[in-house]
Coordinates of C-alpha atoms and ligand atoms in Angstrom, one line a residue:
Chain A
M142 CA -21.6 -25.6 28.1
L143 CA -24.1 -28.0 26.6
L144 CA -23.0 -31.7 26.3
I145 CA -24.4 -33.7 23.4
R146 CA -23.9 -37.6 23.4
C147 CA -22.4 -38.8 20.5
P148 CA -23.2 -42.4 19.7
Y149 CA -19.5 -43.3 19.0
C150 CA -17.7 -40.9 21.4
G151 CA -20.1 -40.5 24.4
E152 CA -20.8 -37.0 25.8
R153 CA -18.9 -34.2 24.2
P154 CA -19.2 -30.4 24.2
E155 CA -21.4 -28.6 21.8
T156 CA -18.9 -26.9 20.0
E157 CA -17.4 -29.7 18.4
F158 CA -20.9 -30.6 16.7
H159 CA -22.8 -28.9 13.8
C160 CA -26.6 -29.5 13.4
G161 CA -27.6 -30.6 9.7
G162 CA -31.4 -29.9 10.1
E163 CA -34.6 -32.4 10.3
A164 CA -33.7 -36.1 10.2
H165 CA -35.6 -38.7 8.4
I166 CA -36.4 -36.7 5.1
A167 CA -35.9 -39.3 2.3
R168 CA -35.0 -38.1 -1.1
P169 CA -37.2 -39.0 -3.8
D170 CA -35.9 -42.0 -5.9
T171 CA -36.9 -40.4 -9.1
P172 CA -36.9 -36.5 -8.8
A173 CA -37.7 -36.1 -12.5
D174 CA -40.9 -38.0 -12.1
I175 CA -42.3 -35.9 -9.4
S176 CA -44.5 -32.8 -9.4
D177 CA -42.9 -29.5 -8.9
A178 CA -44.8 -28.9 -5.8
D179 CA -43.7 -32.3 -4.3
W180 CA -40.1 -31.5 -4.9
G181 CA -40.4 -28.0 -3.5
S182 CA -41.8 -29.8 -0.4
F183 CA -38.9 -32.2 -0.3
L184 CA -36.7 -29.4 -0.2
Y185 CA -38.0 -26.7 1.9
T186 CA -41.3 -27.9 4.0
R187 CA -40.0 -28.7 7.4
T188 CA -42.2 -29.9 10.5
N189 CA -40.6 -27.1 12.8
P190 CA -42.4 -28.8 15.8
K191 CA -42.8 -26.9 19.4
G192 CA -41.2 -29.9 21.2
L193 CA -39.6 -33.2 20.3
H194 CA -37.5 -32.7 16.9
A195 CA -35.5 -35.5 15.0
E196 CA -32.5 -33.8 13.9
R197 CA -29.2 -34.8 11.9
W198 CA -26.1 -33.9 13.8
L199 CA -22.4 -34.2 12.8
H200 CA -19.6 -34.7 15.0
A201 CA -17.4 -32.5 13.1
H202 CA -14.5 -32.0 15.5
G203 CA -14.6 -35.4 16.9
C204 CA -15.2 -38.9 15.1
G205 CA -16.5 -37.1 12.1
R206 CA -19.6 -39.2 11.9
W207 CA -23.1 -38.2 11.2
F208 CA -25.9 -39.4 13.8
N209 CA -29.6 -38.7 14.8
A210 CA -30.7 -36.9 17.8
L211 CA -34.2 -36.2 19.6
R212 CA -34.1 -32.7 20.8
D213 CA -36.7 -30.7 22.7
T214 CA -36.9 -27.4 20.6
V215 CA -38.6 -25.5 23.7
S216 CA -35.9 -26.7 26.3
D217 CA -33.0 -27.5 24.3
A218 CA -32.7 -30.7 25.9
F219 CA -31.3 -33.8 23.9
V220 CA -33.6 -36.5 25.0
T221 CA -31.7 -39.2 22.9
T222 CA -29.1 -39.7 19.9
Y223 CA -29.1 -42.6 17.8
E224 CA -27.1 -44.0 14.9
M225 CA -27.8 -43.1 11.2
G226 CA -30.0 -45.7 9.5
T227 CA -32.0 -46.7 12.9
P228 CA -35.3 -45.8 13.2
R229 CA -36.6 -42.9 15.4
P230 CA -36.8 -44.2 18.8
D231 CA -40.5 -43.9 20.6
P232 CA -40.5 -40.4 22.2
I233 CA -42.5 -41.1 24.8
S234 CA -40.6 -44.1 26.4
E235 CA -37.5 -41.9 25.9
T236 CA -39.1 -38.7 27.5
A237 CA -39.9 -41.3 30.6
K238 CA -36.5 -42.3 30.6
A239 CA -34.9 -38.8 30.8
Chain B
M265 CA 11.0 -46.8 -4.7
L266 CA 10.7 -43.5 -6.4
D267 CA 12.8 -40.6 -5.8
V268 CA 10.0 -38.1 -5.8
N269 CA 10.6 -36.0 -2.7
L270 CA 14.0 -34.6 -2.7
A271 CA 13.3 -31.1 -1.1
S272 CA 14.8 -30.4 2.2
R273 CA 12.6 -29.3 4.6
A274 CA 12.8 -26.4 7.0
P275 CA 10.9 -27.4 10.4
A276 CA 7.4 -25.8 10.6
L277 CA 8.3 -24.0 14.1
A278 CA 11.2 -23.0 16.2
P279 CA 10.7 -24.2 20.0
R280 CA 9.3 -21.3 22.2
S281 CA 9.9 -21.5 26.0
S282 CA 6.8 -21.0 28.4
D283 CA 9.3 -20.2 31.4
A284 CA 6.6 -22.2 33.4
G285 CA 6.3 -25.6 34.8
V286 CA 4.7 -26.9 31.8
T287 CA 6.5 -27.2 28.7
V288 CA 5.4 -27.2 25.1
A289 CA 7.8 -28.7 22.8
P290 CA 7.4 -29.1 19.1
L291 CA 8.2 -32.9 17.9
G292 CA 10.5 -33.2 15.2
P293 CA 9.3 -35.0 11.8
Q294 CA 6.9 -37.9 12.3
G295 CA 5.5 -40.5 9.9
R296 CA 1.7 -39.9 9.4
L297 CA -0.7 -42.2 7.7
S298 CA -4.6 -41.8 7.5
L299 CA -6.1 -45.3 7.2
R300 CA -9.8 -45.3 6.5
I301 CA -11.6 -48.9 6.6
K302 CA -14.9 -50.5 7.8
P303 CA -14.1 -52.6 10.7
A304 CA -16.2 -55.3 9.2
A305 CA -13.8 -55.5 6.3
L306 CA -10.8 -55.7 8.8
G307 CA -12.7 -58.5 11.0
D308 CA -10.6 -60.3 13.7
D309 CA -7.2 -59.5 11.8
T310 CA -6.5 -56.2 13.8
A311 CA -3.0 -56.3 13.7
I312 CA -1.8 -54.9 10.3
D313 CA 2.1 -54.6 9.7
G314 CA 2.7 -54.4 13.3
F315 CA 0.1 -51.7 13.8
D316 CA -2.4 -52.5 16.5
L317 CA -6.2 -51.6 15.3
S318 CA -7.9 -53.4 17.9
G319 CA -8.5 -50.4 20.3
P320 CA -11.9 -48.9 21.0
I321 CA -13.0 -45.6 19.3
N322 CA -10.6 -42.6 20.7
S323 CA -8.0 -44.9 21.9
R324 CA -4.1 -45.2 21.3
R325 CA -2.3 -48.3 20.8
S326 CA 1.5 -48.4 20.7
A327 CA 3.5 -51.3 19.9
G328 CA 7.5 -51.7 19.2
D329 CA 10.1 -48.9 20.1
G330 CA 12.8 -46.9 18.6
A331 CA 13.0 -47.1 14.9
A332 CA 10.4 -49.8 14.9
T333 CA 7.5 -47.9 16.6
R334 CA 4.0 -48.3 15.4
T335 CA 1.4 -46.2 17.1
A336 CA -2.5 -46.2 15.9
L337 CA -4.9 -43.7 16.9
R338 CA -8.6 -44.7 16.3
L339 CA -10.4 -41.5 15.9
G340 CA -13.7 -42.9 14.7
P341 CA -15.7 -46.0 13.9
D342 CA -13.6 -46.3 10.6
E343 CA -10.6 -44.0 10.9
W344 CA -7.1 -44.5 12.4
M345 CA -4.1 -42.2 12.4
L346 CA -0.9 -44.6 12.0
L347 CA 2.2 -43.0 13.5
C348 CA 5.6 -44.4 12.7
P349 CA 9.4 -42.7 12.4
A350 CA 9.5 -40.2 9.6
D351 CA 12.4 -42.1 7.6
D352 CA 10.0 -45.3 7.8
V353 CA 6.9 -43.9 6.4
E354 CA 7.3 -44.9 2.7
E355 CA 8.1 -48.4 3.7
R356 CA 5.0 -48.8 6.1
S357 CA 2.9 -47.2 3.4
E358 CA 3.7 -49.7 0.9
A359 CA 3.7 -52.7 3.3
L360 CA 0.4 -51.6 4.6
A361 CA -1.0 -51.3 1.1
A362 CA 0.5 -54.8 0.3
A363 CA -1.5 -56.3 3.4
L364 CA -4.7 -54.6 2.7
N365 CA -4.6 -55.4 -1.2
D366 CA -7.8 -57.3 -1.0
T367 CA -9.6 -55.1 1.2
A368 CA -11.5 -51.7 0.2
H369 CA -9.6 -49.1 2.2
S370 CA -7.9 -45.8 1.9
L371 CA -4.3 -44.7 3.0
V372 CA -2.8 -41.6 2.7
D373 CA 0.5 -40.2 3.7
V374 CA -0.3 -37.0 5.6
S375 CA 3.1 -36.7 7.5
H376 CA 3.8 -33.2 6.3
R377 CA 0.2 -31.8 6.9
D378 CA 0.5 -31.9 10.7
V379 CA 2.6 -30.6 13.4
S380 CA 2.8 -32.2 16.9
F381 CA 3.8 -30.8 20.4
V382 CA 4.3 -32.7 23.6
V383 CA 2.5 -30.8 26.3
A384 CA 4.3 -32.1 29.8
G385 CA 4.2 -30.9 33.3
A386 CA 2.0 -31.3 36.2
E387 CA -0.5 -28.9 35.3
A388 CA -0.5 -29.9 31.6
D389 CA -4.1 -30.8 31.9
S390 CA -5.3 -27.3 32.9
V391 CA -3.0 -25.8 30.3
I392 CA -4.9 -27.6 27.5
N393 CA -8.2 -27.2 29.2
A394 CA -7.5 -23.5 28.8
G395 CA -8.6 -23.9 25.3
C396 CA -10.2 -27.4 25.1
P397 CA -13.5 -28.1 26.6
I398 CA -13.3 -31.9 26.9
D399 CA -13.0 -33.6 30.4
L400 CA -9.3 -34.4 31.0
A401 CA -10.0 -36.1 34.5
L402 CA -8.1 -39.4 34.4
A403 CA -11.3 -41.1 34.7
A404 CA -12.9 -39.7 31.6
F405 CA -9.7 -39.0 29.4
P406 CA -7.2 -42.0 30.7
V407 CA -3.7 -42.5 29.7
G408 CA -3.8 -44.1 26.0
A409 CA -6.9 -42.0 25.2
A410 CA -7.0 -40.1 21.7
T411 CA -9.2 -38.0 20.2
R412 CA -9.7 -35.3 17.5
T413 CA -11.4 -32.2 19.4
L414 CA -11.0 -28.2 19.5
L415 CA -8.2 -26.0 20.9
G416 CA -9.5 -22.5 20.8
K417 CA -10.2 -21.9 17.1
A418 CA -8.1 -25.0 15.8
E419 CA -9.2 -28.3 15.5
I420 CA -6.5 -30.7 17.2
V421 CA -5.7 -34.5 18.1
L422 CA -5.1 -34.8 21.6
T423 CA -3.7 -38.1 23.0
R424 CA -2.6 -38.8 26.7
L425 CA 0.9 -40.3 26.9
A426 CA 0.8 -40.2 30.8
E427 CA -1.1 -38.4 33.7
D428 CA 1.0 -35.3 33.1
R429 CA 2.0 -35.8 29.4
F430 CA 0.1 -35.1 26.4
T431 CA 0.5 -34.8 22.6
V432 CA -1.3 -32.2 20.7
T433 CA -1.4 -32.1 16.7
S434 CA -2.8 -29.7 14.5
W435 CA -2.6 -29.1 10.7
R436 CA 0.7 -27.2 9.7
S437 CA -0.8 -23.8 9.2
F438 CA -2.8 -23.9 12.6
A439 CA 0.5 -24.8 14.6
P440 CA 2.1 -21.3 15.2
Y441 CA -1.5 -20.3 16.6
V442 CA -1.6 -23.6 18.7
Q443 CA 2.0 -23.2 19.9
G444 CA 1.0 -19.7 20.9
F445 CA -1.9 -20.5 22.7
L446 CA -0.3 -23.3 24.8
V447 CA 2.6 -21.3 25.6
E448 CA 0.4 -18.6 26.7
A449 CA -2.0 -20.6 28.7
A450 CA 1.3 -22.3 30.6
R451 CA 2.5 -18.8 31.3
H452 CA -0.7 -18.1 33.3
Q453 CA -0.6 -21.6 35.0
L454 CA 2.1 -20.1 37.5
Ligands
ZN576 ZN1 -18.2 -39.0 17.9

């Protein structure tokens, strides 16, 4: 079973987690003031990369906290996980570490 | 105190024998209070009404004994499950609310939401591991550890009381499933 490192609980089985889609997408402050195209892009347009992807994950059957993860979409390897509100780590140095 | 809860309660489950070395025994009624509070708001004052909130995430801290037992399970960065004797829960609830009066927090009596089992015996860890994928080696899940996790399809709170002794707590409606799962796992442990 794939182990995911929760920033609060450490390594735990993947069945305890839920993925919440791409991370670091800021909701527009005033949705009424932006164009339909920009709003549609906020709602639906995602980067969908082949390689490193920053995602939101929820430790649902654990501490109940959301956190972010850098996952490689090709190998399914979790390169690192980090707390919500902290910036995306530098992927090159993290890859070198992993 | 208000006389609001005068209904007599039937036990949620009758005991079932596993006929094996590992016993799965439902615990009787227990006082359970769900506490949410930011550690920063708590500050250095981690003993509230005799509950020791100083433990790290996923740990169990118990103080006192008998009718004065106070146990705190830290289930997340800002979440504790506080356990006390069933007939003490209203008093504890009021005392905790008074002690945390000036601090933003949430305190909810969930005593009747959950059912707990004690799983005991030399192979208790492998009985639980029959449906729970976390590492129960003593180095990874020592005595005094406590965490929310999964047993089969049900969410549980697991604590380790001793090397060969655990508590498994699930929501009331999952309890017959959890009991059946553990008893069946214990049967196959022979
Ligand atoms: Zn966690």
